[in-house]
Amino acid sequence: MKHFLSINDCPAEQLKELLRISAKLKSLYSIGDRDLCLSGKVLAMLFEKPSLRTRMSFHVAMTDLGGEAIYVKPEDIGGLGKREPVKDMARVLSRYVDGIMARTFEHSTVTELAVFATVPVINALTDWSHPCQAMADVLTIEEHCGRLQGVKIAFIGDGNNVARSLAFACAKLGMKMVIATPAGYELDAESIQAANQISADSVSQTNNPNQAVAVADIIYTDTWVSMGQEDEKQKRIKDFAGFQVNSELLKSAPAGAKIMHCLPAYRGYEITDEVAESHDSIIFDQAENRLHFQRALLKKLMS
Ligand code: CP
Ligand code: NVA
């Protein structure tokens, strides 16, 4: 495993191995033990967009494993691909650090970094995908459901980067996913086809949220307005009416279905405060598992 760019590039066995390492490191760290496998190693973290969870959890994961992380804002370096080509940045950074993680607008920026870097490159969210989030989500689902095989996820809202990575994870790991979006906000047909080629009928779409949640073990939502879509905010708020995860929608779902959200959550829009704070909400376990999954990922790629 050289880079971590998209879940659909990774063999299922590799994903399962990462989940096993995540669980092992999680229990090791919970008893105060440490694995210092990245002692002396440095990770460069390039961010074109804001972040709380990704930035902090990668930084803490590197420190936990004995290494160091350097946070780089686009303004510090004159923009990604602006002051100098991405391919030059990739080769220069490869001479200084042992790994590069990047959160970018265009997915092609991380793939280009990976082509030219001689160190591992990690996708920390692009407009197209968010694989670290999906793997932390899978770890959380396994902990709460006791299994992955046959788990049913209803994703309510936008057919976005988070939905896409989760769809690939479902296809690779034996889960089923129904994505309920307003018309015009579906996940692209190519991604659905790719998921269903990995595992037939693993991912489907509907425009009916009540139908989507009817047999769900997990009800997942994300913002209606992803980073970079701020200009569309007013239109999106109108278009997504009826796609809020609220107590009314949950009447159509099995009792005890778990509520997930990658965060940040915009309460009163895609989810109500009541549901986000409810007993069945596992959103903070998800956020915590970013750290545990990323320790495993960094260990696998960089040690
Ligand atoms: N879920 C997630 O990636 O959060 P941040 O944008 O805060 O990193
Ligand atoms: N879909 C959201 C996820 C944030 C973690 C975005 O891209 O802004």
CSV table of C-alpha atoms and ligand atoms in Angstrom, one decimal:
chain,number,residue,atom,x,y,z
A,1,MET,CA,0.0,0.0,0.0
A,2,LYS,CA,1.7,3.2,-1.2
A,3,HIS,CA,-0.9,5.9,-0.9
A,4,PHE,CA,-4.4,6.3,0.4
A,5,LEU,CA,-6.4,8.2,-2.1
A,6,SER,CA,-9.7,6.5,-2.6
A,7,ILE,CA,-11.4,3.5,-1.1
A,8,ASN,CA,-12.3,2.0,-4.4
A,9,ASP,CA,-8.5,1.7,-5.2
A,10,CYS,CA,-7.9,-0.4,-2.0
A,11,PRO,CA,-8.4,-4.2,-2.0
A,12,ALA,CA,-11.0,-5.3,0.7
A,13,GLU,CA,-8.3,-7.3,2.5
A,14,GLN,CA,-6.2,-4.1,2.9
A,15,LEU,CA,-9.2,-2.2,4.3
A,16,LYS,CA,-9.9,-5.1,6.8
A,17,GLU,CA,-6.3,-5.1,7.8
A,18,LEU,CA,-6.5,-1.3,8.5
A,19,LEU,CA,-9.6,-1.9,10.6
A,20,ARG,CA,-7.8,-4.6,12.6
A,21,ILE,CA,-4.8,-2.3,13.2
A,22,SER,CA,-7.2,0.5,14.2
A,23,ALA,CA,-8.9,-1.6,16.9
A,24,LYS,CA,-5.5,-2.9,18.1
A,25,LEU,CA,-4.0,0.5,18.5
A,26,LYS,CA,-7.2,1.9,20.0
A,27,SER,CA,-7.0,-0.7,22.8
A,28,LEU,CA,-3.3,-0.3,23.2
A,29,TYR,CA,-3.6,3.5,23.7
A,30,SER,CA,-6.6,3.1,26.0
A,31,ILE,CA,-4.4,1.3,28.5
A,32,GLY,CA,-1.8,4.0,28.2
A,33,ASP,CA,0.6,1.9,26.1
A,34,ARG,CA,2.3,3.4,23.0
A,35,ASP,CA,3.5,2.3,19.6
A,36,LEU,CA,6.3,4.7,18.7
A,37,CYS,CA,6.7,3.3,15.2
A,38,LEU,CA,6.9,6.7,13.6
A,39,SER,CA,9.7,8.1,15.8
A,40,GLY,CA,11.7,10.6,13.8
A,41,LYS,CA,9.1,10.7,11.0
A,42,VAL,CA,7.4,13.9,9.7
A,43,LEU,CA,4.0,14.3,8.0
A,44,ALA,CA,3.3,17.5,5.9
A,45,MET,CA,-0.4,18.5,6.2
A,46,LEU,CA,-1.6,20.7,3.3
A,47,PHE,CA,-5.1,22.2,3.7
A,48,GLU,CA,-7.0,24.3,1.1
A,49,LYS,CA,-10.1,24.1,3.2
A,50,PRO,CA,-10.9,24.5,6.9
A,51,SER,CA,-10.8,21.5,9.3
A,52,LEU,CA,-11.1,20.7,13.0
A,53,ARG,CA,-11.3,16.9,13.1
A,54,THR,CA,-8.9,16.0,10.3
A,55,ARG,CA,-6.3,18.5,11.2
A,56,MET,CA,-6.3,17.7,14.9
A,57,SER,CA,-6.7,13.9,14.6
A,58,PHE,CA,-3.8,13.6,12.1
A,59,HIS,CA,-1.6,15.8,14.3
A,60,VAL,CA,-2.4,13.9,17.4
A,61,ALA,CA,-2.0,10.5,15.6
A,62,MET,CA,1.5,11.5,14.4
A,63,THR,CA,2.5,12.7,17.9
A,64,ASP,CA,1.1,9.5,19.5
A,65,LEU,CA,3.2,7.4,17.1
A,66,GLY,CA,6.3,9.3,18.0
A,67,GLY,CA,6.4,11.5,14.9
A,68,GLU,CA,5.7,15.1,14.0
A,69,ALA,CA,3.2,16.9,11.8
A,70,ILE,CA,3.6,20.3,10.0
A,71,TYR,CA,0.4,22.1,9.1
A,72,VAL,CA,0.6,24.2,5.9
A,73,LYS,CA,-2.0,26.7,4.9
A,74,PRO,CA,-2.2,27.6,1.2
A,75,GLU,CA,-1.4,31.3,2.0
A,76,ASP,CA,1.9,30.2,3.6
A,77,ILE,CA,3.1,28.7,0.3
A,78,GLY,CA,1.4,30.9,-2.2
A,79,GLY,CA,-1.5,28.4,-2.9
A,80,LEU,CA,-1.4,24.8,-4.0
A,81,GLY,CA,-0.4,24.7,-7.6
A,82,LYS,CA,-0.3,28.5,-7.9
A,83,ARG,CA,3.2,29.7,-6.8
A,84,GLU,CA,4.6,26.5,-8.3
A,85,PRO,CA,3.2,23.4,-10.0
A,86,VAL,CA,1.8,20.6,-7.7
A,87,LYS,CA,4.3,18.2,-9.3
A,88,ASP,CA,7.2,20.3,-8.1
A,89,MET,CA,5.7,20.6,-4.6
A,90,ALA,CA,5.4,16.9,-4.4
A,91,ARG,CA,9.0,16.3,-5.3
A,92,VAL,CA,10.3,19.0,-3.0
A,93,LEU,CA,8.3,17.8,0.0
A,94,SER,CA,9.4,14.3,-0.7
A,95,ARG,CA,12.9,15.4,0.0
A,96,TYR,CA,11.9,16.8,3.5
A,97,VAL,CA,9.1,14.7,4.9
A,98,ASP,CA,8.1,11.0,5.2
A,99,GLY,CA,4.4,11.5,4.2
A,100,ILE,CA,2.1,14.1,2.8
A,101,MET,CA,-1.6,14.5,3.6
A,102,ALA,CA,-3.7,17.0,1.6
A,103,ARG,CA,-7.2,18.4,1.8
A,104,THR,CA,-8.0,20.0,-1.6
A,105,PHE,CA,-10.8,21.2,-3.8
A,106,GLU,CA,-9.9,19.3,-6.9
A,107,HIS,CA,-9.4,15.6,-6.5
A,108,SER,CA,-6.8,15.7,-9.2
A,109,THR,CA,-4.5,17.8,-6.9
A,110,VAL,CA,-4.1,14.8,-4.5
A,111,THR,CA,-3.7,12.3,-7.4
A,112,GLU,CA,-1.0,14.5,-9.0
A,113,LEU,CA,0.8,14.8,-5.6
A,114,ALA,CA,0.7,11.0,-5.5
A,115,VAL,CA,2.1,10.6,-9.0
A,116,PHE,CA,5.1,12.8,-8.3
A,117,ALA,CA,5.8,12.2,-4.6
A,118,THR,CA,8.2,9.5,-3.5
A,119,VAL,CA,6.5,9.4,-0.1
A,120,PRO,CA,3.0,8.2,0.8
A,121,VAL,CA,0.1,10.7,0.0
A,122,ILE,CA,-3.1,10.6,2.0
A,123,ASN,CA,-6.4,12.1,0.8
A,124,ALA,CA,-7.8,14.2,3.7
A,125,LEU,CA,-10.9,15.2,1.7
A,126,THR,CA,-11.4,16.4,-1.8
A,127,ASP,CA,-14.5,17.6,-3.6
A,128,TRP,CA,-14.8,14.0,-4.8
A,129,SER,CA,-14.1,11.9,-1.7
A,130,HIS,CA,-13.4,11.6,2.0
A,131,PRO,CA,-11.9,8.1,2.5
A,132,CYS,CA,-10.5,8.6,6.0
A,133,GLN,CA,-13.9,9.6,7.2
A,134,ALA,CA,-15.5,6.5,5.6
A,135,MET,CA,-13.0,4.2,7.3
A,136,ALA,CA,-13.5,5.8,10.7
A,137,ASP,CA,-17.3,5.4,10.1
A,138,VAL,CA,-16.9,1.8,9.3
A,139,LEU,CA,-14.8,1.2,12.5
A,140,THR,CA,-17.7,2.9,14.4
A,141,ILE,CA,-20.3,0.8,12.7
A,142,GLU,CA,-18.5,-2.4,13.5
A,143,GLU,CA,-18.2,-1.4,17.1
A,144,HIS,CA,-21.9,-0.5,17.5
A,145,CYS,CA,-23.4,-3.3,15.3
A,146,GLY,CA,-20.9,-6.0,16.1
A,147,ARG,CA,-20.5,-6.7,12.4
A,148,LEU,CA,-20.3,-5.1,9.0
A,149,GLN,CA,-21.7,-7.9,6.8
A,150,GLY,CA,-25.3,-7.1,5.9
A,151,VAL,CA,-25.5,-3.7,7.8
A,152,LYS,CA,-27.9,-1.4,6.1
A,153,ILE,CA,-27.1,2.3,5.9
A,154,ALA,CA,-29.5,5.1,4.8
A,155,PHE,CA,-27.7,8.2,3.7
A,156,ILE,CA,-30.0,11.2,3.7
A,157,GLY,CA,-29.1,14.4,1.9
A,158,ASP,CA,-26.5,15.3,-0.7
A,159,GLY,CA,-24.9,12.8,-3.0
A,160,ASN,CA,-21.5,14.3,-2.1
A,161,ASN,CA,-17.8,13.3,-1.3
A,162,VAL,CA,-18.8,11.7,2.1
A,163,ALA,CA,-21.6,9.7,0.5
A,164,ARG,CA,-19.3,8.5,-2.3
A,165,SER,CA,-16.5,7.2,0.0
A,166,LEU,CA,-19.1,5.5,2.2
A,167,ALA,CA,-20.7,3.9,-0.8
A,168,PHE,CA,-17.3,2.4,-1.9
A,169,ALA,CA,-16.7,1.2,1.7
A,170,CYS,CA,-20.1,-0.5,1.8
A,171,ALA,CA,-19.4,-2.2,-1.5
A,172,LYS,CA,-16.0,-3.4,-0.3
A,173,LEU,CA,-17.0,-4.5,3.1
A,174,GLY,CA,-20.4,-6.3,2.7
A,175,MET,CA,-22.7,-3.5,3.7
A,176,LYS,CA,-25.8,-2.1,1.8
A,177,MET,CA,-26.4,1.6,1.3
A,178,VAL,CA,-29.4,3.5,0.1
A,179,ILE,CA,-28.8,7.2,-0.7
A,180,ALA,CA,-31.8,9.4,-0.5
A,181,THR,CA,-31.4,12.8,-2.2
A,182,PRO,CA,-33.6,15.5,-3.8
A,183,ALA,CA,-33.8,15.1,-7.6
A,184,GLY,CA,-30.6,16.6,-9.1
A,185,TYR,CA,-28.4,15.9,-6.1
A,186,GLU,CA,-27.9,12.1,-6.6
A,187,LEU,CA,-24.5,10.5,-6.5
A,188,ASP,CA,-23.2,10.3,-10.1
A,189,ALA,CA,-24.1,7.1,-12.0
A,190,GLU,CA,-20.4,6.2,-12.6
A,191,SER,CA,-19.8,6.0,-8.8
A,192,ILE,CA,-22.9,3.9,-8.2
A,193,GLN,CA,-21.9,1.6,-11.1
A,194,ALA,CA,-18.4,1.3,-9.7
A,195,ALA,CA,-19.7,0.4,-6.3
A,196,ASN,CA,-22.1,-2.2,-7.7
A,197,GLN,CA,-19.4,-3.7,-9.8
A,198,ILE,CA,-17.4,-4.3,-6.7
A,199,SER,CA,-20.5,-5.9,-5.1
A,200,ALA,CA,-23.8,-6.3,-6.9
A,201,ASP,CA,-26.7,-4.3,-5.5
A,202,SER,CA,-24.7,-2.8,-2.6
A,203,VAL,CA,-25.7,0.8,-3.4
A,204,SER,CA,-29.0,2.2,-4.6
A,205,GLN,CA,-30.6,5.6,-4.8
A,206,THR,CA,-34.1,7.1,-4.1
A,207,ASN,CA,-35.7,10.5,-3.8
A,208,ASN,CA,-37.8,9.2,-0.9
A,209,PRO,CA,-36.1,9.6,2.5
A,210,ASN,CA,-38.9,7.7,4.3
A,211,GLN,CA,-38.4,4.7,2.1
A,212,ALA,CA,-34.6,4.9,2.5
A,213,VAL,CA,-34.7,4.7,6.4
A,214,ALA,CA,-37.4,1.9,6.5
A,215,VAL,CA,-35.0,-0.9,7.2
A,216,ALA,CA,-31.9,1.0,8.2
A,217,ASP,CA,-29.5,0.0,10.9
A,218,ILE,CA,-27.7,3.3,10.4
A,219,ILE,CA,-29.1,6.7,9.3
A,220,TYR,CA,-26.3,9.0,8.1
A,221,THR,CA,-26.4,12.6,7.0
A,222,ASP,CA,-23.9,15.3,6.1
A,223,THR,CA,-24.1,19.0,5.4
A,224,TRP,CA,-26.3,20.2,2.4
A,225,VAL,CA,-23.6,22.8,1.6
A,226,SER,CA,-20.1,21.4,1.3
A,227,MET,CA,-17.0,23.5,1.5
A,228,GLY,CA,-16.7,25.4,-1.8
A,229,GLN,CA,-20.5,25.4,-2.4
A,230,GLU,CA,-21.2,28.4,-0.1
A,231,ASP,CA,-22.6,30.5,-3.1
A,232,GLU,CA,-25.4,27.8,-3.6
A,233,LYS,CA,-26.4,27.9,0.1
A,234,GLN,CA,-29.8,29.6,-0.3
A,235,LYS,CA,-30.8,27.4,-3.3
A,236,ARG,CA,-29.7,24.2,-1.5
A,237,ILE,CA,-31.6,25.0,1.7
A,238,LYS,CA,-34.8,25.2,-0.4
A,239,ASP,CA,-34.0,22.1,-2.5
A,240,PHE,CA,-33.2,19.9,0.5
A,241,ALA,CA,-36.4,20.7,2.4
A,242,GLY,CA,-37.9,17.3,3.4
A,243,PHE,CA,-34.4,15.7,3.7
A,244,GLN,CA,-33.7,16.7,7.3
A,245,VAL,CA,-33.0,13.9,9.7
A,246,ASN,CA,-35.5,14.7,12.4
A,247,SER,CA,-37.9,12.9,14.8
A,248,GLU,CA,-40.6,12.8,12.1
A,249,LEU,CA,-38.3,11.0,9.7
A,250,LEU,CA,-37.3,8.6,12.4
A,251,LYS,CA,-40.9,7.4,12.8
A,252,SER,CA,-40.3,5.6,9.4
A,253,ALA,CA,-37.1,3.9,10.7
A,254,PRO,CA,-36.6,0.9,12.9
A,255,ALA,CA,-36.4,1.7,16.6
A,256,GLY,CA,-32.8,2.0,17.8
A,257,ALA,CA,-31.3,2.8,14.3
A,258,LYS,CA,-28.0,4.6,15.0
A,259,ILE,CA,-27.6,8.2,13.8
A,260,MET,CA,-24.3,9.2,12.2
A,261,HIS,CA,-22.9,12.5,10.9
A,262,CYS,CA,-19.3,13.2,9.8
A,263,LEU,CA,-19.5,16.7,11.4
A,264,PRO,CA,-19.5,19.6,11.3
A,265,ALA,CA,-23.3,19.4,11.7
A,266,TYR,CA,-25.6,22.4,10.8
A,267,ARG,CA,-28.4,21.8,13.3
A,268,GLY,CA,-31.7,22.9,12.1
A,269,TYR,CA,-30.7,22.1,8.5
A,270,GLU,CA,-29.7,18.5,7.7
A,271,ILE,CA,-30.2,17.3,11.3
A,272,THR,CA,-32.1,18.6,14.3
A,273,ASP,CA,-30.4,19.3,17.6
A,274,GLU,CA,-32.7,16.8,19.2
A,275,VAL,CA,-31.7,13.9,16.9
A,276,ALA,CA,-28.0,14.9,17.0
A,277,GLU,CA,-28.1,14.8,20.8
A,278,SER,CA,-30.3,11.7,21.1
A,279,HIS,CA,-29.4,8.4,22.8
A,280,ASP,CA,-29.0,6.7,19.4
A,281,SER,CA,-26.6,9.3,18.0
A,282,ILE,CA,-23.0,8.0,17.7
A,283,ILE,CA,-21.6,11.1,16.1
A,284,PHE,CA,-18.8,11.7,18.7
A,285,ASP,CA,-17.7,8.0,18.5
A,286,GLN,CA,-17.3,8.6,14.8
A,287,ALA,CA,-15.3,11.7,15.4
A,288,GLU,CA,-13.1,9.9,17.9
A,289,ASN,CA,-12.5,7.0,15.5
A,290,ARG,CA,-10.9,9.4,13.0
A,291,LEU,CA,-7.9,9.3,15.4
A,292,HIS,CA,-7.8,5.6,15.8
A,293,PHE,CA,-8.2,4.8,12.1
A,294,GLN,CA,-5.6,7.4,11.1
A,295,ARG,CA,-3.0,6.0,13.6
A,296,ALA,CA,-3.4,2.7,11.8
A,297,LEU,CA,-3.2,4.3,8.4
A,298,LEU,CA,-0.1,6.3,9.3
A,299,LYS,CA,1.6,3.2,10.8
A,300,LYS,CA,0.8,1.1,7.7
A,301,LEU,CA,2.0,3.7,5.2
A,302,MET,CA,4.9,5.3,7.0
A,303,SER,CA,6.5,2.9,9.3
B,1,CP,N1,-15.4,15.4,9.3
B,1,CP,C1,-14.3,16.1,9.0
B,1,CP,O1,-13.6,15.8,8.1
B,1,CP,O2,-14.2,17.3,9.8
B,1,CP,P1,-13.2,18.5,9.5
B,1,CP,O3,-13.7,19.2,8.3
B,1,CP,O4,-13.4,19.3,10.8
B,1,CP,O5,-11.9,17.9,9.4
B,2,NVA,N1,-19.2,17.2,2.6
B,2,NVA,C1,-18.6,18.0,3.5
B,2,NVA,C2,-17.8,17.2,4.5
B,2,NVA,C3,-17.1,18.0,5.6
B,2,NVA,C4,-16.3,17.1,6.5
B,2,NVA,C5,-17.6,19.0,2.8
B,2,NVA,O1,-17.0,18.6,1.8
B,2,NVA,O2,-17.6,20.2,3.2
